Coordinates of C-alpha atoms in Angstrom, one line a residue:
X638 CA 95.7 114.9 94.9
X639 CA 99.0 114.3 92.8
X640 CA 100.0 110.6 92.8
X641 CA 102.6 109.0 91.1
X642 CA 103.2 105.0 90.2
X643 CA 106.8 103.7 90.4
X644 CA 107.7 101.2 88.1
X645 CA 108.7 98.0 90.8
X646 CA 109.1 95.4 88.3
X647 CA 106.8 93.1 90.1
X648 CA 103.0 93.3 91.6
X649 CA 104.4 91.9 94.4
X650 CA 105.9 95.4 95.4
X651 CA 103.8 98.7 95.2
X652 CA 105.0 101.8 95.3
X653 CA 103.8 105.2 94.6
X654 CA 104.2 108.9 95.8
X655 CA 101.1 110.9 97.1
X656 CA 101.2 114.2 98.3
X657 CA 104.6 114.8 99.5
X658 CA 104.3 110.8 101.0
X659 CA 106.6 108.0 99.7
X660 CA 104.4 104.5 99.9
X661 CA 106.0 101.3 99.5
X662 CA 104.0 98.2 100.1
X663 CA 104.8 94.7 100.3
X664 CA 102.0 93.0 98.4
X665 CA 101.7 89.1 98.9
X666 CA 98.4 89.2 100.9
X667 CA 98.3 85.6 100.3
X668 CA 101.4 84.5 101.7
X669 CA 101.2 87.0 104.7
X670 CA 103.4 89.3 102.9
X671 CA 106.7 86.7 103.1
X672 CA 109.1 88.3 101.1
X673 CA 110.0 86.6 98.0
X674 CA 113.7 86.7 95.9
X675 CA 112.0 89.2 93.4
X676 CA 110.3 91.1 95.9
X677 CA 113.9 91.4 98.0
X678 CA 115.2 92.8 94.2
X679 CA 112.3 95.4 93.9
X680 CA 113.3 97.2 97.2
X681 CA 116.3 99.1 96.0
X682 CA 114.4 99.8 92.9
X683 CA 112.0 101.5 94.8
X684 CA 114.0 103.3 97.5
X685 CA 116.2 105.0 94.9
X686 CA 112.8 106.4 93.2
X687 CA 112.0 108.0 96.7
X688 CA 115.7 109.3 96.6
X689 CA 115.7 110.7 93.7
X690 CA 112.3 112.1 93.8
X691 CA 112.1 115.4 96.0
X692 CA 108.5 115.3 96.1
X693 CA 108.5 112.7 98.2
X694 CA 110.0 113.8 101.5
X695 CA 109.0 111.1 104.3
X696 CA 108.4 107.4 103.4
X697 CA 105.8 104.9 104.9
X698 CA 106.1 101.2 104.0
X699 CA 103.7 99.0 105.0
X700 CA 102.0 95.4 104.2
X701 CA 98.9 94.7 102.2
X702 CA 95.7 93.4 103.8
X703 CA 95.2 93.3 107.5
X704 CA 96.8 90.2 108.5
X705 CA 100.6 91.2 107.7
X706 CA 103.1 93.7 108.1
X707 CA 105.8 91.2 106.8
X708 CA 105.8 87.3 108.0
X709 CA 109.2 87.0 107.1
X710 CA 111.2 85.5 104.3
X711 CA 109.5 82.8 102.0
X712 CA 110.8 80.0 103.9
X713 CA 109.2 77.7 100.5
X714 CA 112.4 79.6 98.6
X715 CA 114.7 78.6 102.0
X716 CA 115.7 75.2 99.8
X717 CA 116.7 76.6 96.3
X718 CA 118.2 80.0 97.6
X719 CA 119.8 79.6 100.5
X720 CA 120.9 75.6 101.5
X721 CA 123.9 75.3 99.1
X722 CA 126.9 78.1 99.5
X723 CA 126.7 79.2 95.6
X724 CA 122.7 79.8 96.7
X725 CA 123.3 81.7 100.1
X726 CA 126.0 83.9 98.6
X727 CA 123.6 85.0 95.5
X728 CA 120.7 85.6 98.6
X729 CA 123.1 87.4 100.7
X730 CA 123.9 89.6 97.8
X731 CA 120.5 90.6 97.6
X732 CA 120.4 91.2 100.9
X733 CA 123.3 93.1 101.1
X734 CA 121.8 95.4 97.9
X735 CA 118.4 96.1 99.8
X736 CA 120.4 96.8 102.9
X737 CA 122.8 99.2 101.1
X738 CA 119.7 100.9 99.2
X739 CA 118.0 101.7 103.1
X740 CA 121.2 103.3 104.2
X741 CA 121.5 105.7 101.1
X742 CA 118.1 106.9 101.7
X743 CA 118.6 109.9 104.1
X744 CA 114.9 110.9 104.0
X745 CA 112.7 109.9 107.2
X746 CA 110.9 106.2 106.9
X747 CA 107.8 105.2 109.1
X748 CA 107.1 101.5 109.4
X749 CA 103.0 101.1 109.5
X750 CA 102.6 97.7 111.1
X751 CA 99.6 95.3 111.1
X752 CA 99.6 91.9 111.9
X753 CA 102.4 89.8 111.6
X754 CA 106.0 91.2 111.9
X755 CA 108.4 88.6 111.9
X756 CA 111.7 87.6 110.5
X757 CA 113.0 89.5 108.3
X758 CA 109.9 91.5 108.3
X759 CA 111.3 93.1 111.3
X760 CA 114.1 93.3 110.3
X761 CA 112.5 95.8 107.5
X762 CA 110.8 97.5 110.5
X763 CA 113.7 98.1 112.3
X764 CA 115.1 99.8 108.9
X765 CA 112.3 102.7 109.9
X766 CA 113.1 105.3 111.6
X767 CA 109.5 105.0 113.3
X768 CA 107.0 102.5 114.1
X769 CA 103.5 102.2 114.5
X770 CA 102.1 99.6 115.3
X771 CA 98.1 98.2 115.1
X772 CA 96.8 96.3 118.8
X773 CA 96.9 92.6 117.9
X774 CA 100.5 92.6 116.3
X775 CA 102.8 89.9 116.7
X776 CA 106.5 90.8 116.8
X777 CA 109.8 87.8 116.3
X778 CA 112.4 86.1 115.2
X779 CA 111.9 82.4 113.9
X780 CA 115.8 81.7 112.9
X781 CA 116.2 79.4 116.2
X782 CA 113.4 77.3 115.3
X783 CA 114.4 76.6 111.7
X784 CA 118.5 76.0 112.1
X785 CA 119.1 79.1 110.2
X786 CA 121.4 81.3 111.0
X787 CA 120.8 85.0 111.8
X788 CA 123.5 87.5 110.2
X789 CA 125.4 89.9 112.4
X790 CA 123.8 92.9 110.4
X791 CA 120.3 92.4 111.9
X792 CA 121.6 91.1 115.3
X793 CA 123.0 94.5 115.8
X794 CA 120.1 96.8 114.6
X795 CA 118.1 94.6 117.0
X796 CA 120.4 95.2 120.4
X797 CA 121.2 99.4 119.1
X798 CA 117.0 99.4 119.0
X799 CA 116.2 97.3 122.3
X800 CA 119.6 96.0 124.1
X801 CA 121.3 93.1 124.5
X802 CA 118.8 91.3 126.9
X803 CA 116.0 91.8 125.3
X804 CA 117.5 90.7 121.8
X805 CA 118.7 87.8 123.7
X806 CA 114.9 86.3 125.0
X807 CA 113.9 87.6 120.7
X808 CA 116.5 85.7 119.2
X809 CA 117.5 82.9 121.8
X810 CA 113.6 81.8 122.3
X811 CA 112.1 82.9 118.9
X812 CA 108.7 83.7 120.4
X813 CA 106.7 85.7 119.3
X814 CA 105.8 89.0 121.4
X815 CA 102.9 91.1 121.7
X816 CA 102.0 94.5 120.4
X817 CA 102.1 95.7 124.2
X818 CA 105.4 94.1 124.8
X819 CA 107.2 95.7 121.8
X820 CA 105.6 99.1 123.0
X821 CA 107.4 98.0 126.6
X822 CA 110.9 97.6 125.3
X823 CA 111.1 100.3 122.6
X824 CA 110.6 97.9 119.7
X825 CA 107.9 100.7 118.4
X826 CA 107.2 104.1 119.7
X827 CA 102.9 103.9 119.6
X828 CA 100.3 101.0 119.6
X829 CA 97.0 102.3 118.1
X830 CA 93.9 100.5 117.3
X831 CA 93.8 98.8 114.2
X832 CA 90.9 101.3 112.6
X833 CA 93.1 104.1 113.9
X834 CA 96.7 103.1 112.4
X835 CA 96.7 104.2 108.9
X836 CA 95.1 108.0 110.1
X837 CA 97.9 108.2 113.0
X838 CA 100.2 107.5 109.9
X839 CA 99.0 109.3 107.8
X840 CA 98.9 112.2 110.1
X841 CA 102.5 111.8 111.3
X842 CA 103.8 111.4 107.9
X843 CA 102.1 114.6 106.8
X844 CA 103.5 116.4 109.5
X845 CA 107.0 115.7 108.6
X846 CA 106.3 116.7 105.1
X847 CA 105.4 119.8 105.8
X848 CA 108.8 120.6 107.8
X849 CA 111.8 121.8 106.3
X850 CA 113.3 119.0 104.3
X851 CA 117.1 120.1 105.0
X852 CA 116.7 120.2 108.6
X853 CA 114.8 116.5 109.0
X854 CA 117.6 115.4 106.7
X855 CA 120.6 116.8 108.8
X856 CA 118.7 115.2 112.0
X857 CA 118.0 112.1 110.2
X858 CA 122.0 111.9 109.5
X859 CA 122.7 113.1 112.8
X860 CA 121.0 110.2 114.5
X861 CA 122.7 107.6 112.0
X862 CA 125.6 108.8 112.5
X863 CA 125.2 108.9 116.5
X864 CA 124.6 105.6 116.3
X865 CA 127.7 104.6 114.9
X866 CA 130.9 104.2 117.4
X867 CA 132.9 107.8 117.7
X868 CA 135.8 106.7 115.8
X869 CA 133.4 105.6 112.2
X870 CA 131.3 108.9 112.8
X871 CA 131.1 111.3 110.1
X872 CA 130.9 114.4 112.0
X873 CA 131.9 116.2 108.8
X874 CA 128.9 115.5 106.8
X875 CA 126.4 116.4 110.0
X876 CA 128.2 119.8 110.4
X877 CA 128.1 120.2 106.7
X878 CA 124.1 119.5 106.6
X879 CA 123.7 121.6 109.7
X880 CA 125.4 124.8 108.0
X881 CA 123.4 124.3 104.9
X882 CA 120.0 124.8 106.8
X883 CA 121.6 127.7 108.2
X884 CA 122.5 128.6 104.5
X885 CA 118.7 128.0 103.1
X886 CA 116.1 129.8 101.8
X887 CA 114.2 127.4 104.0
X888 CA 115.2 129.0 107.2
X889 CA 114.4 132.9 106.1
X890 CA 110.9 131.1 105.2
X891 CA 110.7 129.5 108.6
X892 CA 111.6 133.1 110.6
X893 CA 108.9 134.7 108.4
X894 CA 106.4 132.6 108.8
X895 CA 107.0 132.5 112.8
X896 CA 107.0 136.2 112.3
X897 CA 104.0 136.4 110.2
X898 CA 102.1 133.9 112.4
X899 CA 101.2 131.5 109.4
X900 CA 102.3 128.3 108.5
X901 CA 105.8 127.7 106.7
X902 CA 106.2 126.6 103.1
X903 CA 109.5 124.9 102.7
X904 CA 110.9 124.0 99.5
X905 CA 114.5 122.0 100.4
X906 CA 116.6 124.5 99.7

């Protein structure tokens, strides 16, 4: 098994790449995984090793222990990084960096979720292009109930994911739903049980490693880009993507292999 360590500049944020698999864990078992100002700094650190790196061809983050995905921001920071306007424009900032760091990385992302999702925690979910989910989750958005207010970024991942009534009873009630009800509304696409999450990762994430990386890359922009309104898409860079895969040593591999009646072995290029 190859494995390699990325550097995170904190123990708070692990990351590592295993066998074609990207990992990035928030690691604050004790605090239920809140996410810290130095944790928030590491994230961009570590997505643009899983750019860079073309081993590492499908991401899976995650949260350490068994009682957390992420519980949210550490609300014990709320009063020296984000009360005075010098203080929220230095945590937007951040914010804003980690945010721009996800959107750069066009190689797939699957959110493993266990526990506690809430705040921005979900907010990191919803960053994923997939999510799996453990039974016994808990899925919200506190902002309501602590006066804080909830940026225009993550208001509108939330209603392109689930809709605007939905997002609505998240934000406008801050309760917290159940792993069942986030299945219901399209908040994650499976709900396993808890002993059977990491394998159903695992297995997923394996299976988009072994497709061809150009093709899972044009999709992945495709769908961003989709998602955008007509007049900001890029169809440009989709039809460029799409003619490279045409263009690849990939696809003679993948008519040879159907041809052969063995499994493809795609190099992403």
């Amino acid at each position: 098994m190859s494995v390699v360590e990325i550097d995170t500049g904190t123990e708070k944020m692990l990351g590592r790449v295993e066998d074609g698999i990207g990992w990035m864990t928030y690691n604050n078992p004790a605090r239920h995984n809140a996410m810290s100002m130095e944790m928030q700094l590491a994230v961009p650190r570590i997505l643009a090793a899983f750019r860079d790196d073309p081993d590492a061809r499908v991401i899976v983050v995650s949260g350490a222990g068994d009682r957390a995905f992420v519980s949210g921001a550490d609300i014990s920071e709320f009063g020296e990084q984000r009360t005075s306007v010098e203080a929220r424009a230095q945590y937007d900032s951040a914010m804003a960096e980690g945010w721009r760091a996800w959107r750069e990385l066009d190689k797939p992302v699957l959110a493993m979720i266990r526990g506690y999702c809430m705040g921005g925690g979900l907010l990191a979910a919803l960053r994923a292009d997939i999510r799996l989910a453990a039974e016994g989750s808990q899925f919200g958005v506190p902002a309501a109930r602590l006066g804080l207010g909830y940026a225009f970024g993550g208001v509108e991942e939330l209603v392109a994911l689930v809709g605007p009534s939905w997002a609505a009873e998240i934000l406008f009630s801050a309760r917290r739903l159940t792993a069942d009800e986030a299945l219901r509304i399209g908040l994650v696409n499976r709900v396993v049980p808890p002993d059977r999450l990491e394998p159903e990762v695992r297995a997923l994430a394996r299976a988009i490693a072994a497709n061809a990386p150009l093709t899972v890359r044009a999709c992945k922009v495709g769908i961003r880009e989709a998602m955008r309104p007509p007049g900001d898409r890029d169809r440009a860079l989709v039809d460029e993507l799409v003619e490279a895969c045409f263009r690849s040593d990939d696809y003679l591999e993948g008519q040879a292999a159907f041809a052969e009646k063995r499994e493809p072995r795609f190099r992403g290029h």
